[in-house]
PDB file of C-alpha atoms in Angstrom:
ATOM      1  CA  MET A   1     -13.043 156.041  12.549  1.00 68.00           C
ATOM      2  CA  ASN A   2     -14.510 154.328  15.610  1.00 93.00           C
ATOM      3  CA  ARG A   3     -15.682 151.073  14.040  1.00 96.00           C
ATOM      4  CA  ALA A   4     -13.998 148.295  12.075  1.00 97.00           C
ATOM      5  CA  THR A   5     -14.299 144.673  11.030  1.00 97.00           C
ATOM      6  CA  ALA A   6     -12.732 141.946  13.160  1.00 98.00           C
ATOM      7  CA  THR A   7     -11.862 139.175  10.736  1.00 98.00           C
ATOM      8  CA  ALA A   8     -11.641 135.445  11.331  1.00 98.00           C
ATOM      9  CA  LYS A   9      -8.378 133.572  10.786  1.00 98.00           C
ATOM     10  CA  LEU A  10      -7.293 130.195   9.539  1.00 98.00           C
ATOM     11  CA  ASN A  11      -4.327 128.241  10.780  1.00 98.00           C
ATOM     12  CA  LEU A  12      -3.208 126.983   7.384  1.00 98.00           C
ATOM     13  CA  ALA A  13      -0.632 124.973   9.337  1.00 98.00           C
ATOM     14  CA  LEU A  14      -0.072 124.461  13.058  1.00 98.00           C
ATOM     15  CA  VAL A  15       3.101 122.682  14.178  1.00 98.00           C
ATOM     16  CA  VAL A  16       3.404 122.287  17.954  1.00 98.00           C
ATOM     17  CA  GLY A  17       6.393 121.496  20.115  1.00 97.00           C
ATOM     18  CA  ALA A  18       7.162 121.064  23.794  1.00 96.00           C
ATOM     19  CA  THR A  19       6.126 123.259  26.670  1.00 95.00           C
ATOM     20  CA  ARG A  20       8.274 126.352  27.134  1.00 94.00           C
ATOM     21  CA  PRO A  21       9.570 127.661  30.498  1.00 94.00           C
ATOM     22  CA  ASP A  22       6.667 130.146  30.541  1.00 92.00           C
ATOM     23  CA  GLY A  23       4.164 127.267  30.387  1.00 91.00           C
ATOM     24  CA  LYS A  24       3.163 127.904  26.780  1.00 93.00           C
ATOM     25  CA  HIS A  25       3.960 125.603  23.883  1.00 96.00           C
ATOM     26  CA  GLU A  26       6.472 126.296  21.142  1.00 97.00           C
ATOM     27  CA  VAL A  27       4.628 126.574  17.833  1.00 98.00           C
ATOM     28  CA  ALA A  28       5.122 127.410  14.187  1.00 98.00           C
ATOM     29  CA  THR A  29       1.844 128.398  12.552  1.00 98.00           C
ATOM     30  CA  VAL A  30       0.711 129.931   9.282  1.00 98.00           C
ATOM     31  CA  LEU A  31      -1.998 132.508   9.925  1.00 98.00           C
ATOM     32  CA  GLN A  32      -4.349 133.765   7.219  1.00 98.00           C
ATOM     33  CA  ARG A  33      -7.195 136.261   7.616  1.00 98.00           C
ATOM     34  CA  LEU A  34     -10.648 135.564   6.182  1.00 98.00           C
ATOM     35  CA  ALA A  35     -13.286 137.985   4.948  1.00 98.00           C
ATOM     36  CA  LEU A  36     -15.753 136.485   7.452  1.00 98.00           C
ATOM     37  CA  CYS A  37     -15.888 138.876  10.400  1.00 98.00           C
ATOM     38  CA  ASP A  38     -17.408 140.372  13.526  1.00 98.00           C
ATOM     39  CA  ARG A  39     -17.846 144.138  13.736  1.00 98.00           C
ATOM     40  CA  VAL A  40     -16.531 146.220  16.612  1.00 98.00           C
ATOM     41  CA  ARG A  41     -17.228 149.815  17.622  1.00 98.00           C
ATOM     42  CA  VAL A  42     -15.370 151.743  20.348  1.00 98.00           C
ATOM     43  CA  GLU A  43     -16.519 155.123  21.668  1.00 97.00           C
ATOM     44  CA  PRO A  44     -15.505 157.336  24.593  1.00 97.00           C
ATOM     45  CA  ALA A  45     -17.633 156.729  27.680  1.00 97.00           C
ATOM     46  CA  ALA A  46     -17.756 157.446  31.399  1.00 96.00           C
ATOM     47  CA  ARG A  47     -16.442 153.974  32.208  1.00 97.00           C
ATOM     48  CA  LEU A  48     -15.362 150.766  30.526  1.00 98.00           C
ATOM     49  CA  SER A  49     -18.140 148.540  29.227  1.00 98.00           C
ATOM     50  CA  VAL A  50     -18.527 145.912  26.512  1.00 98.00           C
ATOM     51  CA  ARG A  51     -21.903 145.395  24.878  1.00 97.00           C
ATOM     52  CA  GLY A  52     -23.269 142.852  22.448  1.00 97.00           C
ATOM     53  CA  PHE A  53     -21.391 139.780  23.652  1.00 95.00           C
ATOM     54  CA  ALA A  54     -22.008 138.746  27.247  1.00 94.00           C
ATOM     55  CA  GLU A  55     -19.216 136.132  27.218  1.00 94.00           C
ATOM     56  CA  ASP A  56     -16.477 138.648  26.437  1.00 95.00           C
ATOM     57  CA  THR A  57     -13.313 138.622  28.498  1.00 96.00           C
ATOM     58  CA  LEU A  58     -10.620 139.461  25.924  1.00 98.00           C
ATOM     59  CA  VAL A  59     -11.871 142.882  24.808  1.00 98.00           C
ATOM     60  CA  THR A  60     -12.275 143.948  28.425  1.00 98.00           C
ATOM     61  CA  ASP A  61      -8.777 142.723  29.278  1.00 98.00           C
ATOM     62  CA  ALA A  62      -7.263 144.390  26.212  1.00 98.00           C
ATOM     63  CA  LEU A  63      -8.812 147.777  26.913  1.00 98.00           C
ATOM     64  CA  ARG A  64      -7.812 147.692  30.575  1.00 98.00           C
ATOM     65  CA  ARG A  65      -4.227 146.930  29.595  1.00 98.00           C
ATOM     66  CA  LEU A  66      -4.231 149.726  27.028  1.00 98.00           C
ATOM     67  CA  ALA A  67      -5.486 152.255  29.567  1.00 98.00           C
ATOM     68  CA  ALA A  68      -2.898 151.179  32.142  1.00 98.00           C
ATOM     69  CA  ASP A  69      -0.053 151.374  29.636  1.00 97.00           C
ATOM     70  CA  ALA A  70      -1.183 154.767  28.340  1.00 98.00           C
ATOM     71  CA  GLY A  71      -1.768 156.164  31.845  1.00 97.00           C
ATOM     72  CA  VAL A  72      -5.449 156.956  31.280  1.00 97.00           C
ATOM     73  CA  GLU A  73      -8.737 155.762  32.693  1.00 96.00           C
ATOM     74  CA  PRO A  74     -10.381 152.899  30.758  1.00 97.00           C
ATOM     75  CA  ALA A  75     -13.251 155.113  29.649  1.00 97.00           C
ATOM     76  CA  TRP A  76     -14.585 153.396  26.535  1.00 98.00           C
ATOM     77  CA  GLU A  77     -17.723 151.595  25.468  1.00 98.00           C
ATOM     78  CA  ALA A  78     -17.040 148.737  23.066  1.00 98.00           C
ATOM     79  CA  THR A  79     -19.860 147.158  21.082  1.00 98.00           C
ATOM     80  CA  ILE A  80     -19.375 143.779  19.420  1.00 98.00           C
ATOM     81  CA  GLN A  81     -21.646 142.665  16.601  1.00 98.00           C
ATOM     82  CA  LYS A  82     -20.951 138.947  16.795  1.00 97.00           C
ATOM     83  CA  LYS A  83     -21.064 136.916  13.591  1.00 96.00           C
ATOM     84  CA  LEU A  84     -18.178 134.461  14.082  1.00 96.00           C
ATOM     85  CA  PRO A  85     -18.824 131.213  15.973  1.00 94.00           C
ATOM     86  CA  VAL A  86     -17.392 131.152  19.486  1.00 92.00           C
ATOM     87  CA  ALA A  87     -14.594 128.737  20.529  1.00 91.00           C
ATOM     88  CA  ALA A  88     -14.369 127.340  17.003  1.00 94.00           C
ATOM     89  CA  GLY A  89     -10.695 127.820  16.098  1.00 95.00           C
ATOM     90  CA  LEU A  90     -11.335 130.950  14.021  1.00 97.00           C
ATOM     91  CA  GLY A  91      -9.853 133.446  16.486  1.00 96.00           C
ATOM     92  CA  GLY A  92     -12.985 135.566  16.864  1.00 97.00           C
ATOM     93  CA  GLY A  93     -12.300 136.651  20.439  1.00 97.00           C
ATOM     94  CA  SER A  94      -8.677 137.496  19.666  1.00 98.00           C
ATOM     95  CA  SER A  95      -9.729 139.464  16.597  1.00 98.00           C
ATOM     96  CA  ASP A  96     -12.342 141.402  18.558  1.00 98.00           C
ATOM     97  CA  ALA A  97      -9.700 142.249  21.179  1.00 98.00           C
ATOM     98  CA  ALA A  98      -7.138 143.419  18.618  1.00 98.00           C
ATOM     99  CA  THR A  99      -9.721 145.505  16.774  1.00 98.00           C
ATOM    100  CA  ALA A 100     -10.903 147.143  20.003  1.00 98.00           C
ATOM    101  CA  LEU A 101      -7.280 147.847  20.935  1.00 98.00           C
ATOM    102  CA  ARG A 102      -6.612 149.505  17.598  1.00 98.00           C
ATOM    103  CA  LEU A 103      -9.764 151.619  17.732  1.00 98.00           C
ATOM    104  CA  ALA A 104      -9.285 152.703  21.349  1.00 98.00           C
ATOM    105  CA  ASN A 105      -5.642 153.523  20.705  1.00 98.00           C
ATOM    106  CA  GLY A 106      -6.761 155.840  17.937  1.00 97.00           C
ATOM    107  CA  LEU A 107      -8.909 157.728  20.450  1.00 97.00           C
ATOM    108  CA  LEU A 108      -5.972 158.430  22.770  1.00 97.00           C
ATOM    109  CA  PRO A 109      -4.455 161.940  22.771  1.00 94.00           C
ATOM    110  CA  GLU A 110      -1.083 160.265  22.158  1.00 96.00           C
ATOM    111  CA  PRO A 111      -1.608 156.821  20.550  1.00 97.00           C
ATOM    112  CA  LEU A 112       0.874 154.118  21.479  1.00 98.00           C
ATOM    113  CA  PRO A 113       3.428 153.057  18.832  1.00 98.00           C
ATOM    114  CA  SER A 114       3.193 149.700  17.097  1.00 97.00           C
ATOM    115  CA  ASP A 115       5.822 147.935  19.246  1.00 97.00           C
ATOM    116  CA  ARG A 116       3.958 148.732  22.460  1.00 97.00           C
ATOM    117  CA  MET A 117       0.673 147.717  20.870  1.00 98.00           C
ATOM    118  CA  HIS A 118       2.203 144.390  19.852  1.00 98.00           C
ATOM    119  CA  ALA A 119       3.404 143.775  23.417  1.00 98.00           C
ATOM    120  CA  LEU A 120      -0.027 144.666  24.821  1.00 97.00           C
ATOM    121  CA  ALA A 121      -1.738 142.348  22.347  1.00 98.00           C
ATOM    122  CA  ALA A 122       0.631 139.470  23.150  1.00 97.00           C
ATOM    123  CA  ALA A 123      -0.153 139.878  26.859  1.00 97.00           C
ATOM    124  CA  VAL A 124      -3.854 139.394  26.071  1.00 98.00           C
ATOM    125  CA  GLY A 125      -3.329 136.237  23.974  1.00 96.00           C
ATOM    126  CA  ALA A 126      -0.869 134.674  21.549  1.00 95.00           C
ATOM    127  CA  ASP A 127      -3.214 135.110  18.547  1.00 96.00           C
ATOM    128  CA  VAL A 128      -4.042 138.761  19.249  1.00 98.00           C
ATOM    129  CA  PRO A 129      -0.936 140.404  17.694  1.00 98.00           C
ATOM    130  CA  PHE A 130      -1.674 138.738  14.354  1.00 98.00           C
ATOM    131  CA  PHE A 131      -4.856 140.787  14.059  1.00 98.00           C
ATOM    132  CA  LEU A 132      -2.860 144.002  14.297  1.00 98.00           C
ATOM    133  CA  ALA A 133      -0.772 142.971  11.283  1.00 97.00           C
ATOM    134  CA  GLN A 134      -1.502 142.974   7.559  1.00 95.00           C
ATOM    135  CA  GLY A 135      -1.434 139.908   5.338  1.00 97.00           C
ATOM    136  CA  PRO A 136      -0.575 136.285   6.160  1.00 98.00           C
ATOM    137  CA  GLN A 137       2.026 135.752   8.855  1.00 98.00           C
ATOM    138  CA  LEU A 138       4.262 133.021  10.230  1.00 98.00           C
ATOM    139  CA  GLY A 139       3.781 132.859  13.985  1.00 98.00           C
ATOM    140  CA  THR A 140       6.615 131.347  16.041  1.00 98.00           C
ATOM    141  CA  GLY A 141       7.594 131.219  19.704  1.00 97.00           C
ATOM    142  CA  ASP A 142       4.228 131.042  21.440  1.00 96.00           C
ATOM    143  CA  GLY A 143       2.674 132.202  18.147  1.00 97.00           C
ATOM    144  CA  SER A 144       2.982 135.928  18.807  1.00 97.00           C
ATOM    145  CA  ASP A 145       6.388 136.392  17.105  1.00 97.00           C
ATOM    146  CA  LEU A 146       5.323 137.285  13.585  1.00 98.00           C
ATOM    147  CA  ALA A 147       7.011 137.380  10.193  1.00 98.00           C
ATOM    148  CA  PRO A 148       5.101 138.351   7.015  1.00 98.00           C
ATOM    149  CA  LEU A 149       4.517 135.713   4.354  1.00 98.00           C
ATOM    150  CA  ASP A 150       3.916 136.146   0.644  1.00 97.00           C
ATOM    151  CA  LEU A 151       1.172 133.586   0.035  1.00 98.00           C
ATOM    152  CA  PRO A 152      -1.395 133.213  -2.764  1.00 98.00           C
ATOM    153  CA  GLN A 153      -4.842 134.591  -1.970  1.00 97.00           C
ATOM    154  CA  ASP A 154      -6.796 133.353  -4.998  1.00 97.00           C
ATOM    155  CA  TYR A 155      -8.934 130.566  -3.577  1.00 98.00           C
ATOM    156  CA  TRP A 156     -12.259 129.968  -1.862  1.00 98.00           C
ATOM    157  CA  VAL A 157     -12.634 128.762   1.708  1.00 98.00           C
ATOM    158  CA  LEU A 158     -15.451 126.513   2.894  1.00 98.00           C
ATOM    159  CA  LEU A 159     -15.791 126.347   6.679  1.00 98.00           C
ATOM    160  CA  LEU A 160     -17.746 123.610   8.436  1.00 98.00           C
ATOM    161  CA  LEU A 161     -18.638 123.609  12.129  1.00 97.00           C
ATOM    162  CA  PRO A 162     -19.736 119.985  12.689  1.00 96.00           C
ATOM    163  CA  GLU A 163     -23.189 119.461  14.165  1.00 93.00           C
ATOM    164  CA  GLY A 164     -23.017 118.950  17.921  1.00 86.00           C
ATOM    165  CA  ALA A 165     -19.276 119.646  18.074  1.00 84.00           C
ATOM    166  CA  GLN A 166     -18.133 121.109  21.374  1.00 77.00           C
ATOM    167  CA  LYS A 167     -14.587 122.327  21.742  1.00 72.00           C
ATOM    168  CA  PRO A 168     -12.857 121.380  24.978  1.00 77.00           C
ATOM    169  CA  SER A 169     -10.838 124.123  26.595  1.00 82.00           C
ATOM    170  CA  THR A 170      -7.607 124.988  24.808  1.00 84.00           C
ATOM    171  CA  GLY A 171      -5.740 123.821  27.897  1.00 86.00           C
ATOM    172  CA  ARG A 172      -7.321 120.371  27.648  1.00 90.00           C
ATOM    173  CA  VAL A 173      -6.464 120.176  23.941  1.00 91.00           C
ATOM    174  CA  TYR A 174      -2.807 120.863  24.735  1.00 92.00           C
ATOM    175  CA  ASP A 175      -2.880 118.437  27.669  1.00 92.00           C
ATOM    176  CA  ALA A 176      -4.089 115.710  25.319  1.00 93.00           C
ATOM    177  CA  PHE A 177      -1.334 116.649  22.860  1.00 94.00           C
ATOM    178  CA  ASP A 178       1.284 116.305  25.621  1.00 94.00           C
ATOM    179  CA  ALA A 179      -0.185 113.025  26.836  1.00 95.00           C
ATOM    180  CA  ARG A 180       0.219 111.393  23.425  1.00 95.00           C
ATOM    181  CA  GLY A 181       3.800 112.665  23.064  1.00 96.00           C
ATOM    182  CA  GLY A 182       2.837 115.020  20.271  1.00 95.00           C
ATOM    183  CA  ALA A 183       5.924 117.205  20.605  1.00 95.00           C
ATOM    184  CA  GLU A 184       8.233 114.422  19.416  1.00 97.00           C
ATOM    185  CA  GLY A 185       9.674 115.267  16.003  1.00 96.00           C
ATOM    186  CA  PHE A 186       8.823 118.953  16.265  1.00 97.00           C
ATOM    187  CA  ASP A 187      12.084 120.124  14.684  1.00 96.00           C
ATOM    188  CA  GLY A 188      11.518 117.937  11.636  1.00 97.00           C
ATOM    189  CA  ARG A 189       7.936 119.131  11.201  1.00 97.00           C
ATOM    190  CA  ARG A 190       9.033 122.744  11.584  1.00 97.00           C
ATOM    191  CA  GLU A 191      11.652 122.229   8.867  1.00 98.00           C
ATOM    192  CA  ALA A 192       9.040 120.609   6.634  1.00 97.00           C
ATOM    193  CA  LEU A 193       6.818 123.652   7.160  1.00 98.00           C
ATOM    194  CA  ALA A 194       9.643 125.995   6.183  1.00 98.00           C
ATOM    195  CA  ALA A 195      10.354 123.943   3.047  1.00 98.00           C
ATOM    196  CA  ALA A 196       6.694 123.897   2.059  1.00 98.00           C
ATOM    197  CA  LEU A 197       6.422 127.665   2.483  1.00 98.00           C
ATOM    198  CA  ALA A 198       9.569 128.200   0.413  1.00 98.00           C
ATOM    199  CA  GLY A 199       7.992 126.176  -2.406  1.00 97.00           C
ATOM    200  CA  THR A 200       4.608 127.896  -2.340  1.00 98.00           C
ATOM    201  CA  ARG A 201       3.908 129.861  -5.499  1.00 97.00           C
ATOM    202  CA  ARG A 202       0.336 128.969  -6.405  1.00 98.00           C
ATOM    203  CA  ALA A 203      -2.699 128.350  -4.225  1.00 98.00           C
ATOM    204  CA  ARG A 204      -2.524 124.605  -4.842  1.00 98.00           C
ATOM    205  CA  ASP A 205       0.979 124.549  -3.313  1.00 98.00           C
ATOM    206  CA  LEU A 206      -0.597 125.149   0.112  1.00 98.00           C
ATOM    207  CA  ALA A 207      -1.535 121.451   0.040  1.00 98.00           C
ATOM    208  CA  ALA A 208       2.097 120.666   0.948  1.00 98.00           C
ATOM    209  CA  LEU A 209       1.868 122.380   4.339  1.00 98.00           C
ATOM    210  CA  PRO A 210       2.029 119.989   7.328  1.00 96.00           C
ATOM    211  CA  ARG A 211      -1.213 118.898   8.949  1.00 95.00           C
ATOM    212  CA  ASN A 212      -2.518 120.414  12.183  1.00 97.00           C
ATOM    213  CA  ASP A 213      -0.692 118.856  15.149  1.00 97.00           C
ATOM    214  CA  LEU A 214      -3.440 119.578  17.667  1.00 95.00           C
ATOM    215  CA  SER A 215      -6.588 118.301  16.026  1.00 93.00           C
ATOM    216  CA  ALA A 216      -7.843 116.213  13.113  1.00 94.00           C
ATOM    217  CA  SER A 217     -11.228 115.392  11.603  1.00 95.00           C
ATOM    218  CA  PRO A 218     -12.478 112.771   9.108  1.00 95.00           C
ATOM    219  CA  LEU A 219     -14.444 115.607   7.523  1.00 97.00           C
ATOM    220  CA  ALA A 220     -11.170 116.942   6.113  1.00 97.00           C
ATOM    221  CA  ALA A 221     -10.801 113.847   3.944  1.00 97.00           C
ATOM    222  CA  GLU A 222     -14.412 114.204   2.830  1.00 97.00           C
ATOM    223  CA  LEU A 223     -13.811 117.819   1.810  1.00 98.00           C
ATOM    224  CA  GLU A 224     -10.814 116.721  -0.247  1.00 98.00           C
ATOM    225  CA  GLN A 225     -12.914 114.036  -1.906  1.00 97.00           C
ATOM    226  CA  ARG A 226     -15.342 116.801  -2.859  1.00 97.00           C
ATOM    227  CA  GLY A 227     -12.674 118.872  -4.560  1.00 98.00           C
ATOM    228  CA  ALA A 228     -10.756 120.757  -1.887  1.00 98.00           C
ATOM    229  CA  PHE A 229      -7.027 120.891  -2.674  1.00 98.00           C
ATOM    230  CA  ARG A 230      -6.358 121.179   1.049  1.00 98.00           C
ATOM    231  CA  ALA A 231      -8.543 120.518   4.079  1.00 98.00           C
ATOM    232  CA  ASP A 232      -7.772 120.452   7.784  1.00 98.00           C
ATOM    233  CA  VAL A 233      -8.875 121.650  11.204  1.00 97.00           C
ATOM    234  CA  THR A 234      -8.097 125.251  12.128  1.00 97.00           C
ATOM    235  CA  GLY A 235      -6.526 126.025  15.505  1.00 95.00           C
ATOM    236  CA  ALA A 236      -7.720 123.698  18.232  1.00 93.00           C
ATOM    237  CA  GLY A 237     -10.942 123.169  16.276  1.00 93.00           C
ATOM    238  CA  PRO A 238     -13.620 122.126  15.871  1.00 96.00           C
ATOM    239  CA  VAL A 239     -14.081 124.057  12.596  1.00 97.00           C
ATOM    240  CA  VAL A 240     -12.825 122.189   9.533  1.00 98.00           C
ATOM    241  CA  TYR A 241     -11.896 124.084   6.383  1.00 98.00           C
ATOM    242  CA  GLY A 242     -11.522 123.212   2.734  1.00 98.00           C
ATOM    243  CA  LEU A 243      -9.636 125.310   0.181  1.00 98.00           C
ATOM    244  CA  PHE A 244     -11.036 125.330  -3.369  1.00 98.00           C
ATOM    245  CA  LEU A 245      -9.678 126.789  -6.588  1.00 98.00           C
ATOM    246  CA  HIS A 246     -13.152 127.437  -8.018  1.00 98.00           C
ATOM    247  CA  ARG A 247     -16.283 128.795  -6.374  1.00 98.00           C
ATOM    248  CA  GLU A 248     -18.530 126.317  -8.166  1.00 98.00           C
ATOM    249  CA  ALA A 249     -16.756 123.369  -6.559  1.00 98.00           C
ATOM    250  CA  ALA A 250     -16.926 124.994  -3.127  1.00 98.00           C
ATOM    251  CA  VAL A 251     -20.652 125.672  -3.529  1.00 98.00           C
ATOM    252  CA  ALA A 252     -21.243 122.062  -4.589  1.00 98.00           C
ATOM    253  CA  ALA A 253     -19.308 120.757  -1.575  1.00 98.00           C
ATOM    254  CA  ARG A 254     -21.267 123.051   0.715  1.00 98.00           C
ATOM    255  CA  ARG A 255     -24.520 121.752  -0.717  1.00 97.00           C
ATOM    256  CA  ALA A 256     -23.412 118.138  -0.283  1.00 97.00           C
ATOM    257  CA  LEU A 257     -22.462 118.730   3.357  1.00 96.00           C
ATOM    258  CA  ARG A 258     -25.724 120.411   4.236  1.00 91.00           C
ATOM    259  CA  GLY A 259     -27.012 118.860   7.436  1.00 91.00           C
ATOM    260  CA  ARG A 260     -23.539 118.007   8.706  1.00 94.00           C
ATOM    261  CA  GLY A 261     -23.238 121.320  10.510  1.00 96.00           C
ATOM    262  CA  ARG A 262     -23.079 125.079   9.971  1.00 96.00           C
ATOM    263  CA  THR A 263     -21.168 126.203   6.894  1.00 97.00           C
ATOM    264  CA  TRP A 264     -19.720 129.451   5.589  1.00 98.00           C
ATOM    265  CA  LEU A 265     -18.202 130.256   2.212  1.00 98.00           C
ATOM    266  CA  THR A 266     -15.591 133.005   2.260  1.00 98.00           C
ATOM    267  CA  VAL A 267     -12.249 134.157   0.815  1.00 98.00           C
ATOM    268  CA  PRO A 268      -8.868 135.268   2.165  1.00 98.00           C
ATOM    269  CA  ALA A 269      -8.555 138.852   3.414  1.00 97.00           C
ATOM    270  CA  TRP A 270      -5.469 141.039   3.725  1.00 91.00           C
ATOM    271  CA  TYR A 271      -6.569 143.251   6.634  1.00 87.00           C
ATOM    272  CA  GLY A 272      -9.502 143.793   8.959  1.00 77.00           C
TER     273      GLY A 272
END
């Protein structure tokens, strides 16, 4: 198969600590795939090219790294059918890169094993390895050290990209976090995350997860007022999500927020 879906992700929790020696931040994050997705196709070609998304850098980087590690020429054409919003906190670029990696690896005479693929993905970006895995994961370290989680999947997800919202660079988001002393109390928040995960049995239990350390939005409170059992910002934003037990309530909230920005209604996914 030379084509696959590249799913979005939610950070159901994002706890952030101090800067590590490698310049990245220590994090503990709960990552969940969504059925909302891009589509990616990879085919053999005379040279490396990426079509369909002029702003791509991650797919190109990923495929170059794969070719170098495998000792082959980067002779693939990747085509991205873009559906996910860009720079929104949904991991679209990382998902595209992981999906292209997986597809191109399958075209190699001797595909690389999973541990080498994980290392390649982590070199492209901290979120990329998650999209090679199945099911929800706990990301630690810089976010690329993954451990599977057994979390409920029976809920609806309403996503809202606020009108006129423009995400600053991820670097600027982390700089602002550092400037306000956001890392203080990291160990306690990480322990609270672990305790909340240990107590999660039903979808509604996800409401006990700590709030996003990097970003917040008043729209989260509005989503909760409209029936979401949990609402927060995903990643560095600006997308805000609400989790709903029943589709009817999610549809009603979506209707009420019409005009506040772009919205999507989706569900959790296990794999891309």
